[in-house]
Amino acid sequence: MKMFELIKDQIKEIKKIVFVTGAGISQESGIPTFRGKDGLWRNYDAMKLATIDAFYENPKLIWEWYNERRCNIFAASPNQGHKAIAELEKYVEVVILTQNIDGLHQKAGSSKVLELHGSIVKIKCTVCDFKDEIVTEFLEIPPLCKCGNILRPNVVWFGESLPQDIWQKAIILSSQCDLMVIAGTSLVVSPANTLPIYAKQNHAILIEINPEKTEMSSEMDLVLRNTSANALPELVSIFKNN
Ligand code: NAD
């Protein structure tokens, strides 16, 4: 009970927690992040692959990357960080706004998860309205729609808009929470990185859990330079023992 000591008494009064999570929370489940040494695949920069331009330039390459990611993600298990957030639901209202596409929060048992950037199981047509969810690891490359056009992962790539219904809900939830825990995100991807501002406007407590400094670290009420799998179980114990 050391990490959260400074704000432990305030935390006990909390009724609504919003988690904003990113690739870092799944790093301890063996899923690489996009930044740092992990962000390379076959010597390509993941940041450049996750774009619509890269897809249209070489759909086969992007689908090979997604097939490998699907395989890795389907084999992965939630870690202590995901599990702790799921357990917190027993004690307090919890919503997760995740930038991740890996489904590990749901696999851990969390019931309220908004996927801001889509999901690895989802696909959609690049031309018609066809959408589907496919849970097999590998898709034939490149997968084709019944209309004859190419299918793409139904995820939000850099430069694309978020699904507006989900984004509007995320803003409302952030504006109403008492505590926002920001775990495993570099907070450089817009617009997800504006969510802490909405929480702050509601005078919510902001906690960042990240081994590295982020651009918003100085705005936080508490910064834990630790991994999410280490820090989050301790947060649960505060509510459990309250
Ligand atoms: P990011 O790669 O930009 O940043 C990851 C952050 O996590 C870094 O700040 C890093 O210091 C931190 N981190 C690393 N290990 C950690 C740990 N064990 N515990 C806590 N923090 C840790 O990720 P982002 O901010 O989510 O943005 C990148 C985009 O990448 C998002 O749009 C997301 O959709 C996508 N992405 C998702 C997955 C996934 O679904 N698991 C994986 C890679 C990328």
Short mmCIF file of C-alpha atoms and ligand atoms in Angstrom, two decimals:
data_model
loop_
_atom_site.label_atom_id
_atom_site.label_comp_id
_atom_site.label_asym_id
_atom_site.label_seq_id
_atom_site.Cartn_x
_atom_site.Cartn_y
_atom_site.Cartn_z
CA MET A 1 0.00 0.00 0.00
CA LYS A 2 2.77 2.46 -0.83
CA MET A 3 2.25 3.68 -4.39
CA PHE A 4 -1.14 5.32 -3.88
CA GLU A 5 -0.45 6.46 -0.29
CA LEU A 6 -0.50 10.20 -1.08
CA ILE A 7 -4.07 10.19 -2.33
CA LYS A 8 -5.40 7.09 -0.61
CA ASP A 9 -7.93 9.02 1.51
CA GLN A 10 -9.31 10.87 -1.52
CA ILE A 11 -9.49 7.68 -3.56
CA LYS A 12 -11.71 6.01 -0.97
CA GLU A 13 -14.49 8.52 -1.66
CA ILE A 14 -14.48 7.84 -5.39
CA LYS A 15 -17.71 6.67 -7.05
CA LYS A 16 -16.89 6.65 -10.78
CA ILE A 17 -13.58 5.63 -12.32
CA VAL A 18 -12.69 5.95 -15.97
CA PHE A 19 -9.62 4.13 -17.25
CA VAL A 20 -7.93 5.36 -20.39
CA THR A 21 -5.70 2.56 -21.62
CA GLY A 22 -3.25 2.08 -24.46
CA ALA A 23 -0.82 -0.43 -25.90
CA GLY A 24 1.38 -0.38 -22.75
CA ILE A 25 -1.24 -2.16 -20.63
CA SER A 26 -0.99 -5.18 -22.92
CA GLN A 27 2.80 -5.10 -23.17
CA GLU A 28 3.06 -7.48 -20.19
CA SER A 29 0.77 -9.88 -22.06
CA GLY A 30 3.40 -10.08 -24.82
CA ILE A 31 1.73 -7.69 -27.28
CA PRO A 32 4.19 -5.15 -28.66
CA THR A 33 3.51 -1.40 -28.43
CA PHE A 34 3.99 0.90 -31.44
CA ARG A 35 6.66 3.11 -29.93
CA GLY A 36 10.18 2.36 -28.75
CA LYS A 37 12.10 -0.76 -29.67
CA ASP A 38 8.88 -2.81 -29.86
CA GLY A 39 7.49 -0.74 -32.72
CA LEU A 40 9.20 -2.56 -35.55
CA TRP A 41 7.89 -5.43 -37.67
CA ARG A 42 10.15 -6.87 -40.40
CA ASN A 43 12.05 -3.60 -40.10
CA TYR A 44 8.96 -1.54 -40.93
CA ASP A 45 7.92 1.22 -38.54
CA ALA A 46 4.54 0.18 -37.08
CA MET A 47 3.49 3.83 -36.98
CA LYS A 48 3.82 3.98 -40.76
CA LEU A 49 2.10 0.65 -41.35
CA ALA A 50 -1.01 1.63 -39.37
CA THR A 51 -2.22 4.10 -42.00
CA ILE A 52 -4.70 4.00 -44.85
CA ASP A 53 -1.95 5.11 -47.25
CA ALA A 54 0.20 2.10 -46.36
CA PHE A 55 -2.82 -0.17 -46.83
CA TYR A 56 -3.65 1.10 -50.31
CA GLU A 57 0.02 1.04 -51.28
CA ASN A 58 0.46 -2.58 -50.26
CA PRO A 59 -2.68 -4.32 -48.88
CA LYS A 60 -0.94 -7.70 -48.90
CA LEU A 61 1.84 -6.46 -46.63
CA ILE A 62 -0.60 -4.85 -44.19
CA TRP A 63 -2.73 -7.99 -44.11
CA GLU A 64 0.38 -10.10 -43.41
CA TRP A 65 1.10 -7.79 -40.49
CA TYR A 66 -2.50 -8.05 -39.26
CA ASN A 67 -2.49 -11.84 -39.58
CA GLU A 68 0.59 -11.97 -37.39
CA ARG A 69 -0.97 -9.56 -34.91
CA ARG A 70 -4.22 -11.59 -34.87
CA CYS A 71 -2.22 -14.73 -34.12
CA ASN A 72 -0.29 -13.04 -31.32
CA ILE A 73 -3.35 -11.36 -29.80
CA PHE A 74 -5.55 -14.48 -29.91
CA ALA A 75 -2.83 -16.42 -28.09
CA ALA A 76 -2.39 -13.73 -25.42
CA SER A 77 -3.92 -13.73 -21.96
CA PRO A 78 -4.91 -10.77 -19.81
CA ASN A 79 -2.23 -9.76 -17.30
CA GLN A 80 -2.54 -8.59 -13.68
CA GLY A 81 -3.29 -5.06 -14.89
CA HIS A 82 -6.31 -6.06 -17.00
CA LYS A 83 -7.46 -8.41 -14.24
CA ALA A 84 -7.21 -5.74 -11.56
CA ILE A 85 -9.42 -3.36 -13.54
CA ALA A 86 -11.97 -6.13 -14.04
CA GLU A 87 -11.96 -6.89 -10.30
CA LEU A 88 -12.50 -3.23 -9.41
CA GLU A 89 -16.03 -3.47 -10.84
CA LYS A 90 -16.98 -5.31 -7.63
CA TYR A 91 -16.34 -2.18 -5.57
CA VAL A 92 -16.92 0.91 -7.72
CA GLU A 93 -18.36 2.04 -11.08
CA VAL A 94 -15.72 1.41 -13.74
CA VAL A 95 -15.62 2.22 -17.43
CA ILE A 96 -12.67 1.57 -19.75
CA LEU A 97 -11.92 3.77 -22.73
CA THR A 98 -9.30 1.82 -24.59
CA GLN A 99 -7.19 2.60 -27.63
CA ASN A 100 -6.34 -1.09 -27.83
CA ILE A 101 -7.80 -3.40 -30.42
CA ASP A 102 -6.83 -6.62 -28.64
CA GLY A 103 -9.98 -7.37 -26.58
CA LEU A 104 -7.94 -8.25 -23.47
CA HIS A 105 -10.01 -6.08 -21.12
CA GLN A 106 -13.13 -8.03 -22.11
CA LYS A 107 -11.20 -11.32 -21.84
CA ALA A 108 -10.27 -10.31 -18.28
CA GLY A 109 -13.96 -9.86 -17.45
CA SER A 110 -14.50 -6.10 -17.68
CA SER A 111 -18.07 -5.38 -18.71
CA LYS A 112 -17.93 -1.74 -19.77
CA VAL A 113 -15.30 -1.30 -22.45
CA LEU A 114 -15.47 1.28 -25.20
CA GLU A 115 -13.09 0.46 -28.04
CA LEU A 116 -12.08 3.84 -29.42
CA HIS A 117 -9.96 2.40 -32.22
CA GLY A 118 -12.00 -0.67 -33.19
CA SER A 119 -11.11 -4.31 -32.74
CA ILE A 120 -8.76 -6.82 -34.31
CA VAL A 121 -11.64 -9.26 -34.87
CA LYS A 122 -13.60 -6.78 -36.95
CA ILE A 123 -13.32 -6.35 -40.70
CA LYS A 124 -15.13 -4.13 -43.18
CA CYS A 125 -15.26 -3.56 -46.92
CA THR A 126 -13.25 -0.68 -48.32
CA VAL A 127 -16.15 0.14 -50.67
CA CYS A 128 -19.58 -1.21 -49.64
CA ASP A 129 -21.25 -1.28 -46.16
CA PHE A 130 -20.28 -4.89 -45.39
CA LYS A 131 -18.94 -5.47 -41.85
CA ASP A 132 -18.18 -8.67 -39.98
CA GLU A 133 -16.34 -10.17 -37.01
CA ILE A 134 -13.95 -13.00 -37.73
CA VAL A 135 -12.26 -14.88 -34.95
CA THR A 136 -9.94 -17.13 -36.95
CA GLU A 137 -6.27 -16.24 -36.65
CA PHE A 138 -5.40 -16.05 -40.33
CA LEU A 139 -7.38 -14.59 -43.19
CA GLU A 140 -6.72 -15.41 -46.80
CA ILE A 141 -4.66 -12.59 -48.24
CA PRO A 142 -5.97 -10.22 -49.41
CA PRO A 143 -9.49 -11.02 -48.17
CA LEU A 144 -12.21 -10.04 -50.63
CA CYS A 145 -15.78 -8.87 -50.03
CA LYS A 146 -18.77 -10.43 -51.79
CA CYS A 147 -18.92 -7.21 -53.81
CA GLY A 148 -15.45 -8.03 -55.18
CA ASN A 149 -13.58 -5.26 -53.39
CA ILE A 150 -10.91 -5.68 -50.80
CA LEU A 151 -11.69 -6.03 -47.09
CA ARG A 152 -9.73 -4.16 -44.43
CA PRO A 153 -9.38 -4.43 -40.65
CA ASN A 154 -12.15 -2.40 -38.98
CA VAL A 155 -9.73 -0.45 -36.84
CA VAL A 156 -8.95 3.24 -36.71
CA TRP A 157 -5.65 3.98 -38.41
CA PHE A 158 -3.57 7.11 -37.91
CA GLY A 159 -5.29 10.01 -39.65
CA GLU A 160 -8.77 8.40 -39.55
CA SER A 161 -11.77 9.52 -37.51
CA LEU A 162 -13.03 7.62 -34.50
CA PRO A 163 -16.52 6.06 -34.56
CA GLN A 164 -18.48 9.15 -33.55
CA ASP A 165 -21.07 7.44 -31.31
CA ILE A 166 -18.31 5.84 -29.22
CA TRP A 167 -16.27 9.03 -29.10
CA GLN A 168 -19.24 11.10 -27.89
CA LYS A 169 -19.90 8.57 -25.11
CA ALA A 170 -16.21 8.67 -24.16
CA ILE A 171 -16.33 12.44 -23.79
CA ILE A 172 -19.45 12.30 -21.60
CA LEU A 173 -18.02 9.56 -19.38
CA SER A 174 -14.73 11.43 -19.00
CA SER A 175 -16.58 14.63 -18.12
CA GLN A 176 -18.48 12.84 -15.35
CA CYS A 177 -15.83 10.72 -13.62
CA ASP A 178 -14.26 11.39 -10.19
CA LEU A 179 -11.04 9.55 -10.99
CA MET A 180 -9.31 8.95 -14.29
CA VAL A 181 -6.51 6.38 -14.42
CA ILE A 182 -4.39 6.66 -17.55
CA ALA A 183 -2.41 3.48 -18.02
CA GLY A 184 -0.03 2.38 -20.76
CA THR A 185 -0.58 5.17 -23.23
CA SER A 186 1.92 7.68 -24.57
CA LEU A 187 -0.98 10.18 -24.92
CA VAL A 188 0.28 11.32 -28.29
CA VAL A 189 -2.55 9.89 -30.38
CA SER A 190 -5.34 12.39 -30.97
CA PRO A 191 -8.18 12.70 -30.05
CA ALA A 192 -7.89 10.04 -27.29
CA ASN A 193 -5.21 12.16 -25.65
CA THR A 194 -7.76 14.91 -24.95
CA LEU A 195 -9.85 12.71 -22.61
CA PRO A 196 -7.88 13.69 -19.47
CA ILE A 197 -8.78 17.32 -20.17
CA TYR A 198 -12.49 16.52 -19.92
CA ALA A 199 -11.91 14.71 -16.63
CA LYS A 200 -9.88 17.58 -15.28
CA GLN A 201 -12.68 20.01 -16.10
CA ASN A 202 -14.84 17.91 -13.76
CA HIS A 203 -12.11 18.24 -11.07
CA ALA A 204 -11.44 14.53 -11.26
CA ILE A 205 -8.25 13.10 -9.80
CA LEU A 206 -5.82 12.11 -12.57
CA ILE A 207 -3.40 9.23 -12.12
CA GLU A 208 -0.88 8.16 -14.74
CA ILE A 209 0.69 4.70 -14.72
CA ASN A 210 3.56 4.50 -17.18
CA PRO A 211 7.26 3.65 -16.80
CA GLU A 212 8.03 6.59 -19.13
CA LYS A 213 7.21 10.29 -18.96
CA THR A 214 4.39 11.45 -21.25
CA GLU A 215 3.44 14.86 -22.56
CA MET A 216 0.72 15.11 -19.92
CA SER A 217 2.66 13.83 -16.91
CA SER A 218 2.88 17.33 -15.42
CA GLU A 219 -0.95 17.60 -15.42
CA MET A 220 -1.38 14.52 -13.25
CA ASP A 221 -2.23 14.44 -9.53
CA LEU A 222 -0.18 11.28 -9.18
CA VAL A 223 2.35 9.73 -11.52
CA LEU A 224 3.44 6.14 -10.99
CA ARG A 225 6.57 5.26 -12.93
CA ASN A 226 5.71 1.62 -12.84
CA THR A 227 4.11 -1.00 -15.04
CA SER A 228 0.35 -1.43 -15.04
CA ALA A 229 0.57 -5.07 -13.93
CA ASN A 230 2.54 -3.95 -10.86
CA ALA A 231 0.54 -0.87 -9.96
CA LEU A 232 -3.10 -1.71 -10.65
CA PRO A 233 -3.55 -4.60 -8.17
CA GLU A 234 -2.57 -2.16 -5.42
CA LEU A 235 -5.34 0.22 -6.49
CA VAL A 236 -7.84 -2.63 -6.12
CA SER A 237 -6.65 -3.40 -2.61
CA ILE A 238 -7.47 0.16 -1.52
CA PHE A 239 -11.14 -0.30 -2.51
CA LYS A 240 -11.26 -3.86 -1.26
CA ASN A 241 -10.08 -2.91 2.21
CA ASN A 242 -12.23 0.21 2.43
P1 NAD B 1 2.03 3.76 -27.61
O1 NAD B 1 2.74 2.62 -28.24
O2 NAD B 1 2.10 5.10 -28.22
O3 NAD B 1 2.58 3.95 -26.12
C1 NAD B 1 2.67 2.91 -25.21
C2 NAD B 1 2.95 3.52 -23.86
O4 NAD B 1 2.90 2.48 -22.90
C3 NAD B 1 4.31 4.19 -23.74
O5 NAD B 1 4.17 5.48 -23.17
C4 NAD B 1 5.09 3.25 -22.82
O6 NAD B 1 6.00 3.94 -22.00
C5 NAD B 1 3.98 2.64 -22.00
N1 NAD B 1 4.26 1.31 -21.47
C6 NAD B 1 5.07 0.35 -21.99
N2 NAD B 1 5.03 -0.75 -21.22
C7 NAD B 1 4.17 -0.49 -20.21
C8 NAD B 1 3.69 -1.25 -19.09
N3 NAD B 1 4.08 -2.51 -18.89
N4 NAD B 1 2.79 -0.68 -18.25
C9 NAD B 1 2.38 0.61 -18.45
N5 NAD B 1 2.81 1.36 -19.49
C10 NAD B 1 3.67 0.81 -20.35
O7 NAD B 1 0.53 3.28 -27.41
P2 NAD B 1 -0.83 4.10 -27.45
O8 NAD B 1 -0.69 5.33 -26.63
O9 NAD B 1 -1.87 3.10 -27.14
O10 NAD B 1 -1.03 4.59 -28.96
C11 NAD B 1 -0.68 3.85 -30.08
C12 NAD B 1 -1.77 3.25 -30.94
O11 NAD B 1 -1.39 1.92 -31.08
C13 NAD B 1 -3.17 3.17 -30.44
O12 NAD B 1 -3.99 3.74 -31.39
C14 NAD B 1 -3.52 1.67 -30.36
O13 NAD B 1 -4.73 1.41 -31.03
C15 NAD B 1 -2.44 1.00 -31.14
N6 NAD B 1 -1.91 -0.27 -30.60
C16 NAD B 1 -2.71 -1.15 -29.93
C17 NAD B 1 -2.17 -2.33 -29.47
C18 NAD B 1 -3.06 -3.30 -28.74
O14 NAD B 1 -4.25 -3.39 -29.03
N7 NAD B 1 -2.52 -4.03 -27.77
C19 NAD B 1 -0.83 -2.60 -29.63
C20 NAD B 1 -0.03 -1.68 -30.32
C21 NAD B 1 -0.59 -0.51 -30.78
#
